[in-house]
PDB file of C-alpha atoms in Angstrom:
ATOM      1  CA  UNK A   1       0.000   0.000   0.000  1.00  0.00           C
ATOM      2  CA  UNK A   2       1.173   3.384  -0.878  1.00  0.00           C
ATOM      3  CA  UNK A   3       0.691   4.439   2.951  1.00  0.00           C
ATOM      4  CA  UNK A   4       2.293   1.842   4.297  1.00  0.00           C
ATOM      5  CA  UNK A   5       5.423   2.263   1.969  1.00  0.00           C
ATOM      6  CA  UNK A   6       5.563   5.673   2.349  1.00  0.00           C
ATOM      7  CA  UNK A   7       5.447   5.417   6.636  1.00  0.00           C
ATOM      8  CA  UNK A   8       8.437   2.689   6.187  1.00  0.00           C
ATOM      9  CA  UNK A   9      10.720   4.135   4.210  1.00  0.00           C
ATOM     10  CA  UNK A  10      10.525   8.008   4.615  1.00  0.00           C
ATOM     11  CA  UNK A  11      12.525   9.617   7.837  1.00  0.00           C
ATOM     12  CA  UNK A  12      10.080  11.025  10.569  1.00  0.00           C
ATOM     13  CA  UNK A  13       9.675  15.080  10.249  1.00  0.00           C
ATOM     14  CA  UNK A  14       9.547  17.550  12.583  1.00  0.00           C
ATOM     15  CA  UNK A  15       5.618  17.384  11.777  1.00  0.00           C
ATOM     16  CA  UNK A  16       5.263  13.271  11.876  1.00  0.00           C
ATOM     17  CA  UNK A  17       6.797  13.430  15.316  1.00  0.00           C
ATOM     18  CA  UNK A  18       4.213  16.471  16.123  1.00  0.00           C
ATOM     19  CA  UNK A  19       1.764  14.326  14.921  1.00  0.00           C
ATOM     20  CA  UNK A  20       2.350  10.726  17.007  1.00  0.00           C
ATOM     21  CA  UNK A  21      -0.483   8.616  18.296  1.00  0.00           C
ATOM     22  CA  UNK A  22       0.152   5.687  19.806  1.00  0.00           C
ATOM     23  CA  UNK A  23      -1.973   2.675  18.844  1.00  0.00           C
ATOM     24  CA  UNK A  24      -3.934   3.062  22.056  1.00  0.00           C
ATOM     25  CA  UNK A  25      -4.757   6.657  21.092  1.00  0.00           C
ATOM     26  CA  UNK A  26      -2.592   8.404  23.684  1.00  0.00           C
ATOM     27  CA  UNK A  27      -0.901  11.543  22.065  1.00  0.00           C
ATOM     28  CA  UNK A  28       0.453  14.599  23.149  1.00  0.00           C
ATOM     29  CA  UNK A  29       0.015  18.661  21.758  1.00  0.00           C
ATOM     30  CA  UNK A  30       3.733  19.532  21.351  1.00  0.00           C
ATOM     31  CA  UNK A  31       4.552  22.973  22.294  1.00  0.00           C
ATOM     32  CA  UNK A  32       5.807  25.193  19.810  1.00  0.00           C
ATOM     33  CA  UNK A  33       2.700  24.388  16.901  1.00  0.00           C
ATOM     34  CA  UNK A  34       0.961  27.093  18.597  1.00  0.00           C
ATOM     35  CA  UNK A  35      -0.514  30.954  18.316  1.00  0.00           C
ATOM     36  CA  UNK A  36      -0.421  32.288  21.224  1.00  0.00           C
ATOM     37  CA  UNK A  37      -0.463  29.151  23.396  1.00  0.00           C
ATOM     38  CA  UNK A  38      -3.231  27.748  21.771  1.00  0.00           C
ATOM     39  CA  UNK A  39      -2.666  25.125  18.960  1.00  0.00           C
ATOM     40  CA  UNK A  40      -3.431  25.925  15.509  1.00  0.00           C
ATOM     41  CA  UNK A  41      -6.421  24.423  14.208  1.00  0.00           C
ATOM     42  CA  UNK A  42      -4.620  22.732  11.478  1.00  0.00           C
ATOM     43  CA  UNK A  43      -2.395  21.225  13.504  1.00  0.00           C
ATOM     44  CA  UNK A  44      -5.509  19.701  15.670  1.00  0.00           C
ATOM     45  CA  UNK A  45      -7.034  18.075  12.923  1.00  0.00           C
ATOM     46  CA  UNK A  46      -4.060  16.656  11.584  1.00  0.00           C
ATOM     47  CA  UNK A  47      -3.366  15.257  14.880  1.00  0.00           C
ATOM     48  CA  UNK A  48      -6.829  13.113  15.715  1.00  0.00           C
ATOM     49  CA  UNK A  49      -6.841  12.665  11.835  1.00  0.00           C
ATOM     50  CA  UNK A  50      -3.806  10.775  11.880  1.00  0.00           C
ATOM     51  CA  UNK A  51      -5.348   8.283  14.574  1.00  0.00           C
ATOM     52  CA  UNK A  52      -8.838   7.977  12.340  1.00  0.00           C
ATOM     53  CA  UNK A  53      -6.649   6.745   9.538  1.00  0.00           C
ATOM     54  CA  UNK A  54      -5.327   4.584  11.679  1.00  0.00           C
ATOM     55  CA  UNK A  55      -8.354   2.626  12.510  1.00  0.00           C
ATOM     56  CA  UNK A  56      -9.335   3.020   9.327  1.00  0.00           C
ATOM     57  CA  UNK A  57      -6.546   1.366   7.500  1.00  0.00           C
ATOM     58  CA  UNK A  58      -6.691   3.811   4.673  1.00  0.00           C
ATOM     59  CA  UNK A  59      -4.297   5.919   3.146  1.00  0.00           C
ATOM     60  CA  UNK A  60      -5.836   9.549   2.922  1.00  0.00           C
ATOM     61  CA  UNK A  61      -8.585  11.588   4.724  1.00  0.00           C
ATOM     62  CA  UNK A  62     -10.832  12.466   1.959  1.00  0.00           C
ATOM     63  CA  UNK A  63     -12.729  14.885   3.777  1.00  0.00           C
ATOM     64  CA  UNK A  64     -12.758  15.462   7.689  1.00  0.00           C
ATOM     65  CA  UNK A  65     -14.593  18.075   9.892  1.00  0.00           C
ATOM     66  CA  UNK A  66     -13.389  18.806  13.006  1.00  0.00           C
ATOM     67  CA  UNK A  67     -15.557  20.819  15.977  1.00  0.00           C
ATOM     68  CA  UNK A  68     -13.405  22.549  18.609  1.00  0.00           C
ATOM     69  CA  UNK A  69     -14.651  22.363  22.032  1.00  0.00           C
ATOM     70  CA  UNK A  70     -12.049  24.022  23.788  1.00  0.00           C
ATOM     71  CA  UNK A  71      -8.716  25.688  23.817  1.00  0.00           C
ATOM     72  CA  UNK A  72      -5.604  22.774  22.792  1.00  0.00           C
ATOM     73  CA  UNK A  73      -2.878  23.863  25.150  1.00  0.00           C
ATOM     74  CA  UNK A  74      -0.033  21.690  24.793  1.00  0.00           C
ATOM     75  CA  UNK A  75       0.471  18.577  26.875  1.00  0.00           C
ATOM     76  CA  UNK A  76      -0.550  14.928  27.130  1.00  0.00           C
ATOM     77  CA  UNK A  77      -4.003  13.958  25.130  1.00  0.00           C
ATOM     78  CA  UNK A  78      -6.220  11.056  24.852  1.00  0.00           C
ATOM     79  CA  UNK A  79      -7.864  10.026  21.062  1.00  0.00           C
ATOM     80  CA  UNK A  80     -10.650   7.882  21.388  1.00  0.00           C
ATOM     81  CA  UNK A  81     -11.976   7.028  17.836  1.00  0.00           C
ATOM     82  CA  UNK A  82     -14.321   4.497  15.783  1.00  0.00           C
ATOM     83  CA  UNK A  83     -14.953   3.101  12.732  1.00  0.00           C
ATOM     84  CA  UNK A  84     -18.653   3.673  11.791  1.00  0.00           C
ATOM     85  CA  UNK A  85     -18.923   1.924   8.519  1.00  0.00           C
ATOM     86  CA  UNK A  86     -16.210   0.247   6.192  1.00  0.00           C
ATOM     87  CA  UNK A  87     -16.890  -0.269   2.725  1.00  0.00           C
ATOM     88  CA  UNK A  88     -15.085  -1.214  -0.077  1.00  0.00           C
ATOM     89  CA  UNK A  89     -13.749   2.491  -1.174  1.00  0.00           C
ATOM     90  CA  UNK A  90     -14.393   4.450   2.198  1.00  0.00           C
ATOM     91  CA  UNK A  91     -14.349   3.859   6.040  1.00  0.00           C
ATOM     92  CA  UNK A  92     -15.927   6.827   7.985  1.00  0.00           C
ATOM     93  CA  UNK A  93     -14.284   7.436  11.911  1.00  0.00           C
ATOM     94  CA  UNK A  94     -15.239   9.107  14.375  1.00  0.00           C
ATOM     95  CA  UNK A  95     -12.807  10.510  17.241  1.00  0.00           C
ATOM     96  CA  UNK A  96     -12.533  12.703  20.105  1.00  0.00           C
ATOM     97  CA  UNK A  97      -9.574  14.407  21.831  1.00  0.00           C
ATOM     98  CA  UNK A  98      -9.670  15.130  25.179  1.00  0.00           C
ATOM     99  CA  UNK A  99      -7.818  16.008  28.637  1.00  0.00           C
ATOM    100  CA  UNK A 100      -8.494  14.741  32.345  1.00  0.00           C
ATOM    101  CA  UNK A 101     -11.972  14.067  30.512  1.00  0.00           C
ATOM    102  CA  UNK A 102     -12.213  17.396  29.043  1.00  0.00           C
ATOM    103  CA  UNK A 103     -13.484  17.074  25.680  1.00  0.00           C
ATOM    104  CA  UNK A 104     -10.853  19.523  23.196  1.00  0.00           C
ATOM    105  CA  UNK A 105     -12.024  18.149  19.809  1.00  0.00           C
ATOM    106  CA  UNK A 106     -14.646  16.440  18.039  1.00  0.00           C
ATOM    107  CA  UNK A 107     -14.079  14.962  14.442  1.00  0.00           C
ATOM    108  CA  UNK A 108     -15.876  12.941  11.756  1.00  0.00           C
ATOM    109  CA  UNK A 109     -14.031  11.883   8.499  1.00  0.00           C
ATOM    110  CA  UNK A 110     -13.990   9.490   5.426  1.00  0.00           C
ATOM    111  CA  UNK A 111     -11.009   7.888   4.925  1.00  0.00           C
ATOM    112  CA  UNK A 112     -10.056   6.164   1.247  1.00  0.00           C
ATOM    113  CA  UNK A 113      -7.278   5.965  -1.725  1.00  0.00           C
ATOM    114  CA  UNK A 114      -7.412   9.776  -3.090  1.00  0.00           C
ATOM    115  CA  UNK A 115      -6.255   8.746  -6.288  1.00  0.00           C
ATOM    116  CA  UNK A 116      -8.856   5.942  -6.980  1.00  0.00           C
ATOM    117  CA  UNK A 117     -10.601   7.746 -10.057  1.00  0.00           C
ATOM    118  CA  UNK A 118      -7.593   9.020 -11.263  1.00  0.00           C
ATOM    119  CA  UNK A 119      -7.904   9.279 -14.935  1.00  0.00           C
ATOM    120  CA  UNK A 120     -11.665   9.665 -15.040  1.00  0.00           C
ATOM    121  CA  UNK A 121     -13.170  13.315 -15.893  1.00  0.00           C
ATOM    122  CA  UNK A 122     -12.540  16.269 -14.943  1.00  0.00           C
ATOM    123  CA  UNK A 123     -13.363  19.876 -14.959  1.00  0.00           C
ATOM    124  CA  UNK A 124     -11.551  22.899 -12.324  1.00  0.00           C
ATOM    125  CA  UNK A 125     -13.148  25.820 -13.114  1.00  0.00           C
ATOM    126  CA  UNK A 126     -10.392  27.403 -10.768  1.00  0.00           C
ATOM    127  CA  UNK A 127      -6.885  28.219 -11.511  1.00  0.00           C
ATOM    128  CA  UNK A 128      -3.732  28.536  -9.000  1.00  0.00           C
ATOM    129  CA  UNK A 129      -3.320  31.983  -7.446  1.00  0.00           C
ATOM    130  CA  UNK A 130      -0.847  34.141  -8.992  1.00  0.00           C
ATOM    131  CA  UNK A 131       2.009  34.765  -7.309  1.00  0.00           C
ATOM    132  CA  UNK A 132       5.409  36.213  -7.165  1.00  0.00           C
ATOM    133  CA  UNK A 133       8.114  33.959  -6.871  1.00  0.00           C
ATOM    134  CA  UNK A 134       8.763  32.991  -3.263  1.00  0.00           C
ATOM    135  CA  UNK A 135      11.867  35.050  -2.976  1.00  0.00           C
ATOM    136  CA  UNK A 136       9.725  37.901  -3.604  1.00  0.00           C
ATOM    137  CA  UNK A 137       7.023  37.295  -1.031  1.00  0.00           C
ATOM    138  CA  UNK A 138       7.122  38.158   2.628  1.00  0.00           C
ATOM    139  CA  UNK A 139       7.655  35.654   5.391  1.00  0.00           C
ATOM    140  CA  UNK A 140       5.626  34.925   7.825  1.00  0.00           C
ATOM    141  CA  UNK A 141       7.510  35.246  11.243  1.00  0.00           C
ATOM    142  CA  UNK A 142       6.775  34.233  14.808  1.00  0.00           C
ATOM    143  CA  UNK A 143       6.164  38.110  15.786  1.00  0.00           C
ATOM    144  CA  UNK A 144       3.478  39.608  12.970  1.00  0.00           C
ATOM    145  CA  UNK A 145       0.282  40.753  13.908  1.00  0.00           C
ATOM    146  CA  UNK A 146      -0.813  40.773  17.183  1.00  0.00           C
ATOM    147  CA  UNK A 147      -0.649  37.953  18.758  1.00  0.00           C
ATOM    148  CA  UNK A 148       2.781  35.497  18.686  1.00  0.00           C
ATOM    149  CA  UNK A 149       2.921  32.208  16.125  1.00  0.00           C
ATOM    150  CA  UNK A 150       5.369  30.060  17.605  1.00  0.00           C
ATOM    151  CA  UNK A 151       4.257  27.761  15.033  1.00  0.00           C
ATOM    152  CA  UNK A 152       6.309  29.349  12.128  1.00  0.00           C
ATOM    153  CA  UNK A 153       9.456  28.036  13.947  1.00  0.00           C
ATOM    154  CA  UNK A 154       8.049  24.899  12.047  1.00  0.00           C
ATOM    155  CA  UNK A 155       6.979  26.099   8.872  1.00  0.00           C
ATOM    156  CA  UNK A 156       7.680  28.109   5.800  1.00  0.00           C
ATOM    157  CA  UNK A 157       5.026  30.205   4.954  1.00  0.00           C
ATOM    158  CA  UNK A 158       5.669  32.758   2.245  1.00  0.00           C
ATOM    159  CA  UNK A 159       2.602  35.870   1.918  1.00  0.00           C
ATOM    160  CA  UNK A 160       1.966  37.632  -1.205  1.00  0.00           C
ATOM    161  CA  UNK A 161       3.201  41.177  -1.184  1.00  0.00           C
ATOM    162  CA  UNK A 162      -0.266  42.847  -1.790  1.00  0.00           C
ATOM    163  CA  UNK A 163      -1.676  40.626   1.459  1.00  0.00           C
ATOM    164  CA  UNK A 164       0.930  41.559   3.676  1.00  0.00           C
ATOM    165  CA  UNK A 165      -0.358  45.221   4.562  1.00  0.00           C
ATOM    166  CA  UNK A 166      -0.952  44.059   7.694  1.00  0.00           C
ATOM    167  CA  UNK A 167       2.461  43.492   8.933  1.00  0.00           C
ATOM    168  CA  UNK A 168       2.803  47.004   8.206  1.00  0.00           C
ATOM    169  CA  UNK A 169      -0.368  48.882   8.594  1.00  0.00           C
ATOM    170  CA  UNK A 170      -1.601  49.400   5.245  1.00  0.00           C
ATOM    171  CA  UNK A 171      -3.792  46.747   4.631  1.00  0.00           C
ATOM    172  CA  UNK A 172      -5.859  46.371   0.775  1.00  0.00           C
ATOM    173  CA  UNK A 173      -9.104  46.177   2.600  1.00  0.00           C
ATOM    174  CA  UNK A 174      -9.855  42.830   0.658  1.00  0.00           C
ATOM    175  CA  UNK A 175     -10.237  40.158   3.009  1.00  0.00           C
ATOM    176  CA  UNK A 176      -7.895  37.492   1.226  1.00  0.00           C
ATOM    177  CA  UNK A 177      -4.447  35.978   2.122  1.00  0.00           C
ATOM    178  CA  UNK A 178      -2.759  34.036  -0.709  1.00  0.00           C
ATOM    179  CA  UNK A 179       1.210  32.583  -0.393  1.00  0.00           C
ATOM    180  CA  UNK A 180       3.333  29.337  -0.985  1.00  0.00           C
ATOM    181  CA  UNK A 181       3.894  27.054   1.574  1.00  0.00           C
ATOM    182  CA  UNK A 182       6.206  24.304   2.573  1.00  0.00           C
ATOM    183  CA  UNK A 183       8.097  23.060   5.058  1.00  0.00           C
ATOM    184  CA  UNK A 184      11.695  23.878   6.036  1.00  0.00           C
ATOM    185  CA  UNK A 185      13.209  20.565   6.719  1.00  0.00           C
ATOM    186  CA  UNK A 186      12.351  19.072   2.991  1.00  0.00           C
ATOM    187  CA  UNK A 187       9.315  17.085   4.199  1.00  0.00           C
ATOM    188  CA  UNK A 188       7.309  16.298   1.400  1.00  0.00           C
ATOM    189  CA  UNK A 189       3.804  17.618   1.976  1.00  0.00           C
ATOM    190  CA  UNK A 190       1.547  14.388   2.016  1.00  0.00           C
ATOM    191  CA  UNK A 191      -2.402  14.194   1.714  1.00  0.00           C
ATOM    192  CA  UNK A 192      -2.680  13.999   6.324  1.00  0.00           C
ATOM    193  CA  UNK A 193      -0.357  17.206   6.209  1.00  0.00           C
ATOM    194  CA  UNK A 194      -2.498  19.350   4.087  1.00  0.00           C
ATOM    195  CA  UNK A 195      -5.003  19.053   6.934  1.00  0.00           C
ATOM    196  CA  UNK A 196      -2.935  21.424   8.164  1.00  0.00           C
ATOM    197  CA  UNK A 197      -1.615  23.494   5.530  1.00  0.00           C
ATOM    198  CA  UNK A 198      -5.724  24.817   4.741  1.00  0.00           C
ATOM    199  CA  UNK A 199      -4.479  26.707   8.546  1.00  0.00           C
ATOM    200  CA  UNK A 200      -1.194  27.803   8.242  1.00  0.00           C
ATOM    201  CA  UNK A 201      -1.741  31.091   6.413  1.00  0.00           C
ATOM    202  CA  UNK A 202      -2.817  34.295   8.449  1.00  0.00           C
ATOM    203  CA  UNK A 203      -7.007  34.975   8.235  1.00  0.00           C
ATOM    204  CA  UNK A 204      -7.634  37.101   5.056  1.00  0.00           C
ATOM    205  CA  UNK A 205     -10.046  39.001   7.457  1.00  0.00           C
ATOM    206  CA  UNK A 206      -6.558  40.590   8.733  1.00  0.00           C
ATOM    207  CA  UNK A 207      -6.750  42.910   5.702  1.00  0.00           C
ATOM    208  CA  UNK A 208      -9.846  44.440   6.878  1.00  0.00           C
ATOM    209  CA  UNK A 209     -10.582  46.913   9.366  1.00  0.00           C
ATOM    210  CA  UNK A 210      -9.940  44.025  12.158  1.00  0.00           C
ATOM    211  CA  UNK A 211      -7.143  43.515  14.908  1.00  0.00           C
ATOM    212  CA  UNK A 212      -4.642  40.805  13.613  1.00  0.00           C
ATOM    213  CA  UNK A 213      -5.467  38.498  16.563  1.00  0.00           C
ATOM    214  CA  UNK A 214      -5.969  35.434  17.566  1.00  0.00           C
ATOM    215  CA  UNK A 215      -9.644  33.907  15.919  1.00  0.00           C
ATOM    216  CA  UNK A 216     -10.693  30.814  17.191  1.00  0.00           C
ATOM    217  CA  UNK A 217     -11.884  28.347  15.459  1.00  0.00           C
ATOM    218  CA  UNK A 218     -15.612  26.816  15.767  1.00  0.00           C
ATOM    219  CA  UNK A 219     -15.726  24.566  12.919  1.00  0.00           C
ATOM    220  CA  UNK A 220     -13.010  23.279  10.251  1.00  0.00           C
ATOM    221  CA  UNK A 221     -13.367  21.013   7.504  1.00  0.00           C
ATOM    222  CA  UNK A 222     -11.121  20.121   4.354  1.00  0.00           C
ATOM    223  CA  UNK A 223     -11.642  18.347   1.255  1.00  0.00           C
ATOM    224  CA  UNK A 224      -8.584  16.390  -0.731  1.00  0.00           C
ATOM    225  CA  UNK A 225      -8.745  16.520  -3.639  1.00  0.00           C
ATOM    226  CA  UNK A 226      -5.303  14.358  -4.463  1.00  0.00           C
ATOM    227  CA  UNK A 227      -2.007  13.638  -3.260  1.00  0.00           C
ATOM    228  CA  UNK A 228       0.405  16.643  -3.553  1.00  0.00           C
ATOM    229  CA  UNK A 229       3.135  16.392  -6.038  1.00  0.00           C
ATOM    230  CA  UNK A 230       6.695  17.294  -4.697  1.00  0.00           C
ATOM    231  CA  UNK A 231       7.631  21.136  -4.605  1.00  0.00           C
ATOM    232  CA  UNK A 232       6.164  24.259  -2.698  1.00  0.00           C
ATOM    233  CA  UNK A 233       2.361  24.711  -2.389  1.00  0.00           C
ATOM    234  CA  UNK A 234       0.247  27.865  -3.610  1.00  0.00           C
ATOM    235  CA  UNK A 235      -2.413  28.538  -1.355  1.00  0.00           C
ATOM    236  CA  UNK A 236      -4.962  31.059  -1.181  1.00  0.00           C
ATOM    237  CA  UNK A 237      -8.033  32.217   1.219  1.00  0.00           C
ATOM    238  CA  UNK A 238     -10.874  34.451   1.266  1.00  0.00           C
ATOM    239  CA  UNK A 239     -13.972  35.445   3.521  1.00  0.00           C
ATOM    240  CA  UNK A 240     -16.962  36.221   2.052  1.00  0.00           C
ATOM    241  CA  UNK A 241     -18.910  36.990   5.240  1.00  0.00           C
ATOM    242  CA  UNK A 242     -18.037  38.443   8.475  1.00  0.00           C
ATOM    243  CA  UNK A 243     -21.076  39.119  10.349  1.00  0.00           C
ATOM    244  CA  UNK A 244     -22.722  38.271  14.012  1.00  0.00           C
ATOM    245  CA  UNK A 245     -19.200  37.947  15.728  1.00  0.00           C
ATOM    246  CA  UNK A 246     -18.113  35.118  12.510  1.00  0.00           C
ATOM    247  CA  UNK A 247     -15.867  34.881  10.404  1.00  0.00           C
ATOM    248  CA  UNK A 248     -15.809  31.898   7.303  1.00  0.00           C
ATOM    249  CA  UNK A 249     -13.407  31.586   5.574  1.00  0.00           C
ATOM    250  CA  UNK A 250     -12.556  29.417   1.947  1.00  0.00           C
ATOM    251  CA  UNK A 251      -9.563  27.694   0.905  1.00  0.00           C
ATOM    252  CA  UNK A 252      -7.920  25.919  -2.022  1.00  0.00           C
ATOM    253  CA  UNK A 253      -4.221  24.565  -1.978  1.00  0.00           C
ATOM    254  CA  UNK A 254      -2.483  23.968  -5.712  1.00  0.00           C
ATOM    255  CA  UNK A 255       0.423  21.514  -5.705  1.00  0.00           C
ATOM    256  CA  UNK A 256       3.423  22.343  -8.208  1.00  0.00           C
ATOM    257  CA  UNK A 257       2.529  20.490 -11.055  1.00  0.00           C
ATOM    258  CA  UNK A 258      -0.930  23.048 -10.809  1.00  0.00           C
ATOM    259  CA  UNK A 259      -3.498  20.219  -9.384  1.00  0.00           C
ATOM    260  CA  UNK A 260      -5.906  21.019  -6.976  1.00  0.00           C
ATOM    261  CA  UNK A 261      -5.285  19.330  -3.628  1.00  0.00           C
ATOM    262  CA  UNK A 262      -7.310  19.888  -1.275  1.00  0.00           C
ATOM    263  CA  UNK A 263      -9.959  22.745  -0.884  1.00  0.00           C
ATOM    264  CA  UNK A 264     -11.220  24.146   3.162  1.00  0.00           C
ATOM    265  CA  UNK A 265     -13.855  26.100   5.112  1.00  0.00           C
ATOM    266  CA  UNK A 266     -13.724  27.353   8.187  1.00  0.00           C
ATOM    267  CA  UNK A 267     -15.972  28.913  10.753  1.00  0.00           C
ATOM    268  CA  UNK A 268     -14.478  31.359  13.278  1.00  0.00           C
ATOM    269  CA  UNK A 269     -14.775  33.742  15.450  1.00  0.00           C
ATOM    270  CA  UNK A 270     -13.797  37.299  15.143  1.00  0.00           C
ATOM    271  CA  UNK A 271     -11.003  38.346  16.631  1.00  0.00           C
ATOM    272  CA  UNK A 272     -11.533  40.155  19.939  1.00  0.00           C
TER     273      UNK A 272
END
């Protein structure tokens, strides 16, 4: 199996290891995948995701939800998951993280081979963002905005010049962050990883009339759409609505070789 391959042969990342379950579901939030203290959203789902796949004995999370039920502040966790139906192309799982029986995080997801209908039809009406070549694009560091992202220590994340204004003050008023990603230690970016990658650019809403804080997430959910081909990721995000204390936000993620690989929405809060 391509999953089973790639977890023998490929040398653990800084992410894998951030990642570990054990088989009996005990985990841990590492410190240092976080803003502000709290971990990033992302790096959540990725987390219980890669128990659910797990039980499920499939390679890639097709599409998984996740429903945050309190702050993840890093330290020991427990994943409790189960299979609800296995089929011949999907198994759907069901899991929930929690602490001294606190529940953190409730998730649902179907589980499968990505690339089973490769080579059937197709039609993208989208195309990749356009953007600058990375050298030209501002990082994102640990100390932008207004509330610390120890998480970056992790993770390159490059942000195209025109969303950047709010580093500086001058932001376009268009609530939209678009960038490359990848990450600094060479890790190829595999289908469990871009659970995470649909969180690791700054809220668009930042380049509205909004503090660049901390916004919380209620609800997360991200579609694959196939397994990434080697190379640096474009990404972009927009909100479309901000109303009633929410945020939502949209996301699609282009691999190198310009295929859609995964596509998000999200359901915040506004920053306070």
């Amino acid at each position: 199996m391509r999953w089973g391959s790639h977890v023998k042969n490929v040398r653990m990342s800084d992410f894998d290891k951030a990642i570990h379950v054990a088989p009996d579901g005990s985990s841990e939030i590492v410190a240092g995948w976080d803003i502000g203290g709290n971990a990033n959203g992302g790096y959540l789902l990725a987390l219980i995701a890669n128990h659910m796949r797990a039980l499920s004995g499939r390679p890639d999370p097709i599409t998984v939800t996740g429903h945050y039920l309190s702050p993840g502040v890093a330290g020991p966790v427990q994943i409790d998951g189960e299979v609800i139906k296995s089929g011949k192309r999907f198994a759907t799982v069901t899991a929930t993280m929690h602490r001294d029986g606190r529940p953190m995080l409730q998730a649902l997801g179907t589980f499968g081979d990505v690339a089973f209908g490769s080579g059937s039809f197709e039609h993208v009406a989208a195309q990749p963002p356009d953007l600058p070549a990375i050298q030209e694009c501002v990082r994102r560091s640990t100390d932008q905005g207004g509330t610390p992202v120890p998480m970056m220590e992790h993770l390159d994340v490059f942000i195209r010049p025109a969303d950047a204004g709010f580093i500086t003050g001058t932001k376009s008023g268009v609530a939209e962050m678009a960038g490359w990603f990848a990450f600094p230690d060479g890790h190829v970016v595999d289908t469990l990883a871009l659970l995470m990658v649909c969180d690791a650019l700054p809220p668009g809403v930042f380049n509205l009339d909004l503090p660049a804080a901390w916004v919380p997430t209620v609800e997360y959910t991200v579609h694959v759409r196939g397994v990434p081909a080697a190379g640096p990721l474009r990404c972009i995000f927009r909100s479309e609505a901000v109303s009633n204390g929410f945020l939502q936000e949209d996301g699609e993620v282009w691999d190198s070789a310009g295929q859609l690989v995964a596509m998000s929405r999200q359901l915040a809060l506004m920053a306070r």
